[in-house]
Amino acid sequence: MEAVLRQQSPCKIIGARFYNSFGFYVPTELPSPRDTVGHGTHTASIVAGAAVSGVSLYGLARGTARGAVPSARIAMYKVCWAFGCREHDILAAFDDAIADGVNVISVSLGGSSGVDYVSNAIAIGSFHAMQAGILTSASAGNNGPRRGTAANVAPWLVSVAASSINRRIVTRMEIGNHKRIVVSF
């Protein structure tokens, strides 16, 4: 979960906390807010990544990549571990983000379908954030596109999902026997 704080700072990441009510860690994880998997870093770059020019996919589709608000500052609230995410850790992170005075909360967590609002930590936490005037943007999940597969659909948060574009990247490729093929993705 990432949040953008109201006060400005010369540093991109201006706060970090972690929550682990499991009380234990696997050897590859650190008892800290540090991202050892890459998911938090990736989602933070979607929100506030600085502009990087000359980005491409192996030389194809060259351009500039940037986050939605490159000037934003980030506070990280790590709630997930190799063995899962506990709902009371999620709620504690929401409470701390609200108390820290953030502008926006971005939650890239979600199940395979919607859950009743009264038992969904993200719905409850985002309701409290909304009451404090803070927008929550939450992932729609990783399933679908089928009916009933969107997670985080509470009416007081913005549910976002990935999409595809109608653009195809076509290139030629030479395989081991010097045969050339055309690849499209």
PDB file of N, CA, C and O in Angstrom, residues 5 8 11 18 26 32-33 44 53 68 73-74 105 127 134 140 146 170 177 185:
ATOM      1  N   LEU A   5       1.993  11.811   0.620  1.00  0.00           N
ATOM      2  CA  LEU A   5       1.855  12.732   1.739  1.00  0.00           C
ATOM      3  C   LEU A   5       1.646  14.158   1.269  1.00  0.00           C
ATOM      4  O   LEU A   5       2.076  14.541   0.185  1.00  0.00           O
ATOM      5  N   GLN A   8       5.777  18.451   1.130  1.00  0.00           N
ATOM      6  CA  GLN A   8       6.770  18.164   0.103  1.00  0.00           C
ATOM      7  C   GLN A   8       8.139  17.937   0.737  1.00  0.00           C
ATOM      8  O   GLN A   8       8.443  18.460   1.793  1.00  0.00           O
ATOM      9  N   CYS A  11      13.148  14.196  -1.097  1.00  0.00           N
ATOM     10  CA  CYS A  11      13.275  12.755  -1.301  1.00  0.00           C
ATOM     11  C   CYS A  11      11.966  12.186  -1.831  1.00  0.00           C
ATOM     12  O   CYS A  11      10.893  12.638  -1.463  1.00  0.00           O
ATOM     13  N   PHE A  18       6.187  -0.987   8.465  1.00  0.00           N
ATOM     14  CA  PHE A  18       5.800  -2.357   8.137  1.00  0.00           C
ATOM     15  C   PHE A  18       4.976  -2.945   9.269  1.00  0.00           C
ATOM     16  O   PHE A  18       5.057  -2.504  10.415  1.00  0.00           O
ATOM     17  N   VAL A  26      10.172 -15.455   6.560  1.00  0.00           N
ATOM     18  CA  VAL A  26      10.931 -16.482   5.843  1.00  0.00           C
ATOM     19  C   VAL A  26      12.329 -15.912   5.605  1.00  0.00           C
ATOM     20  O   VAL A  26      12.524 -14.700   5.621  1.00  0.00           O
ATOM     21  N   SER A  32      11.434  -5.454   7.946  1.00  0.00           N
ATOM     22  CA  SER A  32      11.516  -4.025   7.677  1.00  0.00           C
ATOM     23  C   SER A  32      10.524  -3.679   6.569  1.00  0.00           C
ATOM     24  O   SER A  32       9.955  -4.573   5.949  1.00  0.00           O
ATOM     25  N   PRO A  33      10.332  -2.405   6.268  1.00  0.00           N
ATOM     26  CA  PRO A  33       9.457  -2.027   5.153  1.00  0.00           C
ATOM     27  C   PRO A  33      10.092  -2.247   3.789  1.00  0.00           C
ATOM     28  O   PRO A  33       9.461  -2.037   2.757  1.00  0.00           O
ATOM     29  N   ALA A  44       4.557   1.399  -6.656  1.00  0.00           N
ATOM     30  CA  ALA A  44       4.926   2.777  -6.322  1.00  0.00           C
ATOM     31  C   ALA A  44       5.378   3.532  -7.565  1.00  0.00           C
ATOM     32  O   ALA A  44       5.103   4.719  -7.729  1.00  0.00           O
ATOM     33  N   SER A  53      13.464   8.474 -20.151  1.00  0.00           N
ATOM     34  CA  SER A  53      13.377   8.461 -21.609  1.00  0.00           C
ATOM     35  C   SER A  53      14.167   7.289 -22.183  1.00  0.00           C
ATOM     36  O   SER A  53      15.019   6.706 -21.517  1.00  0.00           O
ATOM     37  N   ALA A  68       2.052   8.123 -12.826  1.00  0.00           N
ATOM     38  CA  ALA A  68       0.921   9.029 -13.006  1.00  0.00           C
ATOM     39  C   ALA A  68       1.230  10.437 -12.509  1.00  0.00           C
ATOM     40  O   ALA A  68       0.855  11.418 -13.139  1.00  0.00           O
ATOM     41  N   ARG A  73       5.337  12.393  -3.648  1.00  0.00           N
ATOM     42  CA  ARG A  73       6.190  11.791  -2.632  1.00  0.00           C
ATOM     43  C   ARG A  73       5.453  10.561  -2.099  1.00  0.00           C
ATOM     44  O   ARG A  73       4.234  10.528  -2.045  1.00  0.00           O
ATOM     45  N   ILE A  74       6.196   9.557  -1.686  1.00  0.00           N
ATOM     46  CA  ILE A  74       5.618   8.264  -1.316  1.00  0.00           C
ATOM     47  C   ILE A  74       5.889   7.933   0.145  1.00  0.00           C
ATOM     48  O   ILE A  74       6.998   8.136   0.650  1.00  0.00           O
ATOM     49  N   ILE A 105      -4.325   7.138  -1.111  1.00  0.00           N
ATOM     50  CA  ILE A 105      -3.842   5.812  -0.744  1.00  0.00           C
ATOM     51  C   ILE A 105      -4.036   4.906  -1.948  1.00  0.00           C
ATOM     52  O   ILE A 105      -5.126   4.836  -2.510  1.00  0.00           O
ATOM     53  N   PHE A 127     -13.095   3.281   3.647  1.00  0.00           N
ATOM     54  CA  PHE A 127     -14.237   4.073   4.136  1.00  0.00           C
ATOM     55  C   PHE A 127     -13.751   5.087   5.163  1.00  0.00           C
ATOM     56  O   PHE A 127     -14.132   6.254   5.120  1.00  0.00           O
ATOM     57  N   ILE A 134      -9.671  11.443   2.129  1.00  0.00           N
ATOM     58  CA  ILE A 134      -8.553  10.826   1.418  1.00  0.00           C
ATOM     59  C   ILE A 134      -9.099   9.822   0.405  1.00  0.00           C
ATOM     60  O   ILE A 134      -9.860   8.920   0.760  1.00  0.00           O
ATOM     61  N   ALA A 140      -8.465  -3.929  -8.887  1.00  0.00           N
ATOM     62  CA  ALA A 140      -9.675  -4.711  -9.151  1.00  0.00           C
ATOM     63  C   ALA A 140      -9.394  -6.199  -9.054  1.00  0.00           C
ATOM     64  O   ALA A 140     -10.309  -7.004  -9.117  1.00  0.00           O
ATOM     65  N   ARG A 146     -14.477 -11.869 -16.238  1.00  0.00           N
ATOM     66  CA  ARG A 146     -15.745 -12.568 -16.115  1.00  0.00           C
ATOM     67  C   ARG A 146     -16.574 -11.875 -15.053  1.00  0.00           C
ATOM     68  O   ARG A 146     -16.045 -11.210 -14.163  1.00  0.00           O
ATOM     69  N   VAL A 170       5.585  -5.967 -33.674  1.00  0.00           N
ATOM     70  CA  VAL A 170       6.001  -6.994 -34.625  1.00  0.00           C
ATOM     71  C   VAL A 170       7.498  -6.840 -34.865  1.00  0.00           C
ATOM     72  O   VAL A 170       7.990  -5.732 -35.064  1.00  0.00           O
ATOM     73  N   ASN A 177      18.982 -22.072 -36.345  1.00  0.00           N
ATOM     74  CA  ASN A 177      19.371 -22.626 -37.650  1.00  0.00           C
ATOM     75  C   ASN A 177      19.385 -21.551 -38.740  1.00  0.00           C
ATOM     76  O   ASN A 177      19.252 -21.862 -39.911  1.00  0.00           O
ATOM     77  N   PHE A 185       3.513  -9.655 -30.723  1.00  0.00           N
ATOM     78  CA  PHE A 185       2.943  -9.737 -29.361  1.00  0.00           C
ATOM     79  C   PHE A 185       2.323  -8.425 -28.999  1.00  0.00           C
ATOM     80  O   PHE A 185       2.450  -7.433 -29.642  1.00  0.00           O
TER      81      PHE A 185
END
